[in-house]
XYZ file of C-alpha atoms in Angstrom:
292
model
C 145.476 47.693 100.643
C 142.901 47.286 103.426
C 142.795 44.202 105.617
C 139.564 42.272 104.961
C 137.665 39.452 106.624
C 138.681 37.216 103.740
C 142.183 37.216 105.210
C 141.012 36.186 108.666
C 139.670 32.743 109.518
C 136.626 33.111 111.776
C 135.930 29.840 113.604
C 132.930 29.364 115.887
C 135.180 29.154 118.942
C 138.203 31.395 119.174
C 141.493 31.140 121.028
C 143.880 34.002 120.341
C 147.511 32.927 119.942
C 150.431 35.246 119.413
C 153.620 34.432 117.555
C 156.496 35.409 119.837
C 158.793 37.143 117.375
C 161.491 39.479 118.574
C 160.156 43.014 118.403
C 162.295 46.087 118.105
C 161.780 48.628 120.853
C 163.140 52.029 121.775
C 166.529 51.816 123.477
C 166.391 55.543 124.248
C 163.147 55.049 126.160
C 164.869 52.246 128.092
C 168.134 54.052 128.857
C 167.174 57.739 129.030
C 164.448 58.924 131.424
C 161.694 60.901 129.717
C 160.422 64.212 131.040
C 157.083 65.811 130.101
C 157.422 68.554 127.507
C 155.263 71.566 126.729
C 154.236 72.557 123.218
C 156.932 75.207 122.881
C 160.412 75.532 121.423
C 162.380 74.522 124.495
C 165.986 75.706 124.621
C 168.406 73.922 126.938
C 171.176 76.132 128.330
C 174.271 73.970 128.773
C 176.574 74.895 131.646
C 180.069 73.440 131.384
C 181.698 73.698 134.813
C 185.368 74.606 134.570
C 186.234 76.193 137.907
C 189.168 74.898 139.932
C 190.300 76.127 143.324
C 193.180 78.611 143.203
C 195.951 78.796 145.750
C 196.998 82.425 146.355
C 199.687 83.965 148.466
C 198.868 86.393 151.238
C 197.958 89.761 149.717
C 198.095 88.365 146.157
C 195.491 89.043 143.486
C 192.725 86.502 143.052
C 191.846 85.284 139.579
C 188.513 84.267 138.073
C 187.044 81.922 135.484
C 185.007 82.827 132.445
C 181.865 80.693 132.252
C 179.762 80.243 129.122
C 176.269 78.914 128.482
C 175.720 76.990 125.258
C 172.115 76.901 123.994
C 170.734 73.700 122.480
C 167.259 74.006 121.020
C 164.889 71.074 121.219
C 162.982 69.809 118.181
C 159.365 68.689 118.060
C 158.514 65.568 116.079
C 155.049 64.352 115.104
C 154.766 60.644 114.361
C 151.720 58.981 112.792
C 150.627 55.471 111.845
C 147.464 54.681 109.859
C 145.976 51.228 109.184
C 142.958 50.635 106.936
C 140.494 47.808 107.611
C 137.029 46.968 106.284
C 134.140 47.765 108.567
C 133.268 44.052 108.414
C 136.589 43.305 110.076
C 135.630 45.616 112.931
C 132.348 43.711 113.284
C 134.260 40.420 113.279
C 136.487 41.750 116.012
C 133.500 42.784 118.123
C 131.487 39.620 117.538
C 134.267 37.052 117.942
C 136.525 38.859 120.432
C 139.532 38.199 118.209
C 141.286 41.331 119.479
C 142.290 42.088 115.906
C 141.772 45.809 116.286
C 143.538 45.880 119.667
C 146.509 44.094 118.088
C 146.611 46.736 115.347
C 146.638 49.539 117.920
C 149.328 47.812 120.003
C 151.459 47.426 116.872
C 151.020 51.110 116.074
C 152.016 52.153 119.605
C 155.199 50.088 119.357
C 155.986 51.703 115.992
C 155.753 55.160 117.550
C 158.222 54.102 120.243
C 160.719 52.852 117.659
C 160.415 56.145 115.803
C 162.125 57.903 118.728
C 165.307 55.914 118.104
C 165.198 56.319 114.332
C 164.791 60.082 114.535
C 167.377 60.735 117.268
C 170.010 58.130 116.386
C 169.852 58.232 112.597
C 167.582 61.111 111.450
C 165.657 58.532 109.431
C 161.951 58.245 108.678
C 161.209 54.640 109.749
C 158.285 54.174 107.343
C 160.202 55.138 104.203
C 163.737 54.443 105.433
C 164.855 57.737 103.951
C 166.788 60.555 105.591
C 164.905 63.335 107.372
C 165.751 66.857 106.255
C 166.472 69.399 108.966
C 167.623 66.787 111.496
C 171.121 65.876 112.639
C 171.699 62.261 113.595
C 173.300 61.603 116.963
C 175.518 59.011 115.283
C 176.844 61.737 112.971
C 178.072 63.880 115.860
C 179.201 61.110 118.196
C 182.788 59.876 118.339
C 183.098 57.125 115.725
C 184.925 53.897 116.545
C 185.663 51.470 113.717
C 184.896 47.854 114.477
C 187.636 45.232 114.310
C 187.690 41.464 114.524
C 188.007 41.744 118.319
C 184.596 42.767 119.625
C 185.828 42.874 123.239
C 188.535 45.360 122.286
C 185.906 47.344 120.393
C 183.890 47.784 123.577
C 187.026 48.990 125.345
C 187.740 51.422 122.498
C 184.282 52.921 122.893
C 184.850 53.371 126.616
C 188.280 54.939 125.960
C 186.655 57.446 123.591
C 184.417 58.564 126.479
C 187.120 58.926 129.120
C 185.938 62.466 129.959
C 182.254 61.526 130.205
C 180.113 59.414 132.487
C 178.956 56.213 130.796
C 175.391 55.460 131.863
C 174.329 52.960 129.230
C 174.938 51.107 126.001
C 172.532 50.376 123.160
C 173.377 47.220 121.227
C 172.271 46.148 117.784
C 171.058 42.587 117.700
C 173.936 41.414 115.450
C 176.545 42.893 117.804
C 174.802 41.509 120.897
C 174.822 38.088 119.254
C 178.556 38.415 118.550
C 179.314 39.357 122.151
C 177.184 36.496 123.470
C 179.384 33.981 121.663
C 182.671 35.198 123.174
C 184.101 32.628 125.590
C 186.954 32.590 128.082
C 189.683 30.446 126.451
C 190.810 28.698 129.637
C 187.342 27.692 130.887
C 185.003 27.861 127.904
C 182.552 29.957 129.911
C 180.820 32.894 128.285
C 182.602 36.189 128.824
C 179.279 38.032 128.899
C 176.806 35.617 130.507
C 174.373 38.507 131.023
C 173.490 38.352 127.310
C 170.800 35.645 126.998
C 169.785 33.729 123.909
C 166.951 36.162 123.186
C 169.513 39.010 123.304
C 167.252 41.083 125.599
C 170.073 42.617 127.592
C 169.266 44.590 130.737
C 172.832 44.951 131.984
C 176.167 44.763 130.222
C 179.567 44.927 131.895
C 178.077 46.759 134.855
C 176.021 49.402 133.000
C 172.382 49.431 131.819
C 171.940 48.022 128.332
C 169.227 47.592 125.744
C 169.129 45.718 122.447
C 167.104 46.646 119.381
C 167.175 46.715 115.607
C 166.753 50.466 115.855
C 170.415 50.800 116.876
C 171.694 49.724 113.465
C 168.674 51.285 111.735
C 167.273 48.082 110.308
C 164.675 49.986 108.245
C 167.077 52.590 106.833
C 167.507 52.389 103.060
C 171.131 53.532 103.387
C 173.009 51.263 105.835
C 174.012 53.145 108.980
C 176.831 50.660 109.811
C 176.113 51.307 113.512
C 176.681 48.299 115.777
C 176.466 49.846 119.237
C 176.061 53.230 120.900
C 177.646 53.923 124.288
C 177.553 57.070 126.350
C 175.815 59.269 128.874
C 172.178 58.813 127.952
C 171.240 61.578 130.379
C 172.479 63.912 127.627
C 169.406 62.947 125.583
C 166.521 65.064 126.812
C 163.193 63.892 125.455
C 159.581 63.618 126.397
C 156.067 63.494 125.041
C 154.561 66.828 124.098
C 151.285 65.073 123.441
C 150.903 61.476 124.530
C 149.894 58.732 122.136
C 146.247 58.905 121.122
C 144.167 56.912 118.648
C 141.153 57.721 116.529
C 138.797 55.947 114.159
C 138.421 57.655 110.769
C 135.319 56.701 108.798
C 135.328 59.227 105.955
C 137.717 60.626 103.375
C 141.152 59.505 102.227
C 143.351 59.936 105.349
C 146.504 58.279 103.987
C 146.304 59.721 100.447
C 145.894 56.392 98.660
C 143.220 57.686 96.279
C 140.612 55.349 97.801
C 137.717 56.862 99.747
C 136.952 55.048 102.977
C 133.157 55.249 103.013
C 132.822 54.395 99.337
C 134.721 51.162 99.915
C 133.190 50.188 103.270
C 136.473 50.820 105.062
C 137.577 52.551 108.235
C 141.046 53.624 109.313
C 142.730 53.467 112.690
C 145.202 56.285 113.204
C 147.621 56.622 116.107
C 149.557 59.852 116.646
C 152.002 61.319 119.123
C 154.240 64.364 119.406
C 157.582 64.243 121.196
C 160.394 66.721 121.682
C 164.084 65.961 122.017
C 167.490 67.567 122.346
C 170.952 65.993 122.367
C 172.948 68.196 124.710
C 176.383 66.947 123.656
C 176.828 64.364 120.888
C 180.468 63.912 121.942
C 179.139 62.286 125.098
C 178.487 59.226 122.919
C 180.636 56.779 121.001
C 179.204 54.810 118.113
C 180.798 51.579 116.957
C 180.541 51.222 113.174
C 181.441 48.391 110.890
C 184.381 49.039 108.601
């Protein structure tokens, strides 16, 4: 259903106020650096170094090592958001400077960012909550750690599962971040993790970069993911924008297949699109903590 002016109070003098609700964001964008991608099927050749120096006697034969290259093909993903409004609402926005349309576009941009996490972590379509065919979730290939009643020990178990990998970051679900924030040192009553604030917007956790979002546990997934936290070498996630986010105004047709023609109903649609590519070089470089 389109948003109409009947749903928006238009006073003679306007002050725009925003409700500061916690917004989910992309933890991958926060913890893994993006690199520009070209519109091509990029294949990453993985080199696993295995050479060690050999001590040989004088005149003895020298050995060698067999090296292999493992190909990992990147996948391209197109993400789209479409919002219908009446053309009168656009006029109201222009005349009263309510920034309604700008708020819609900002909301769409944030949704595209969250889609990166949903696709890579869970292979889930965030709009429908259903599974994506042809995609493999990172959490399905990562080392699974079952949560216990001791959340501190659970963090240690995740780190133990990654003993052969560098740990560059941790993505926390909001419920798990809240649990960790409440842990206190018995002898002093001080918080064990004082770096986790009340708003749960973690930037650092136990000495490594951290990010908190509802995308970690897949809040929008119709089938619960049970994921509480994801730890690992986030440099193993290679991603980047093939085509950066762009927006357009659609004035004709039925762009979102609702059966309602835009022009016939005095509506317009704002559509935001982006294309990104990603590859997970080694899922075993991650540990995912899951509820029992």
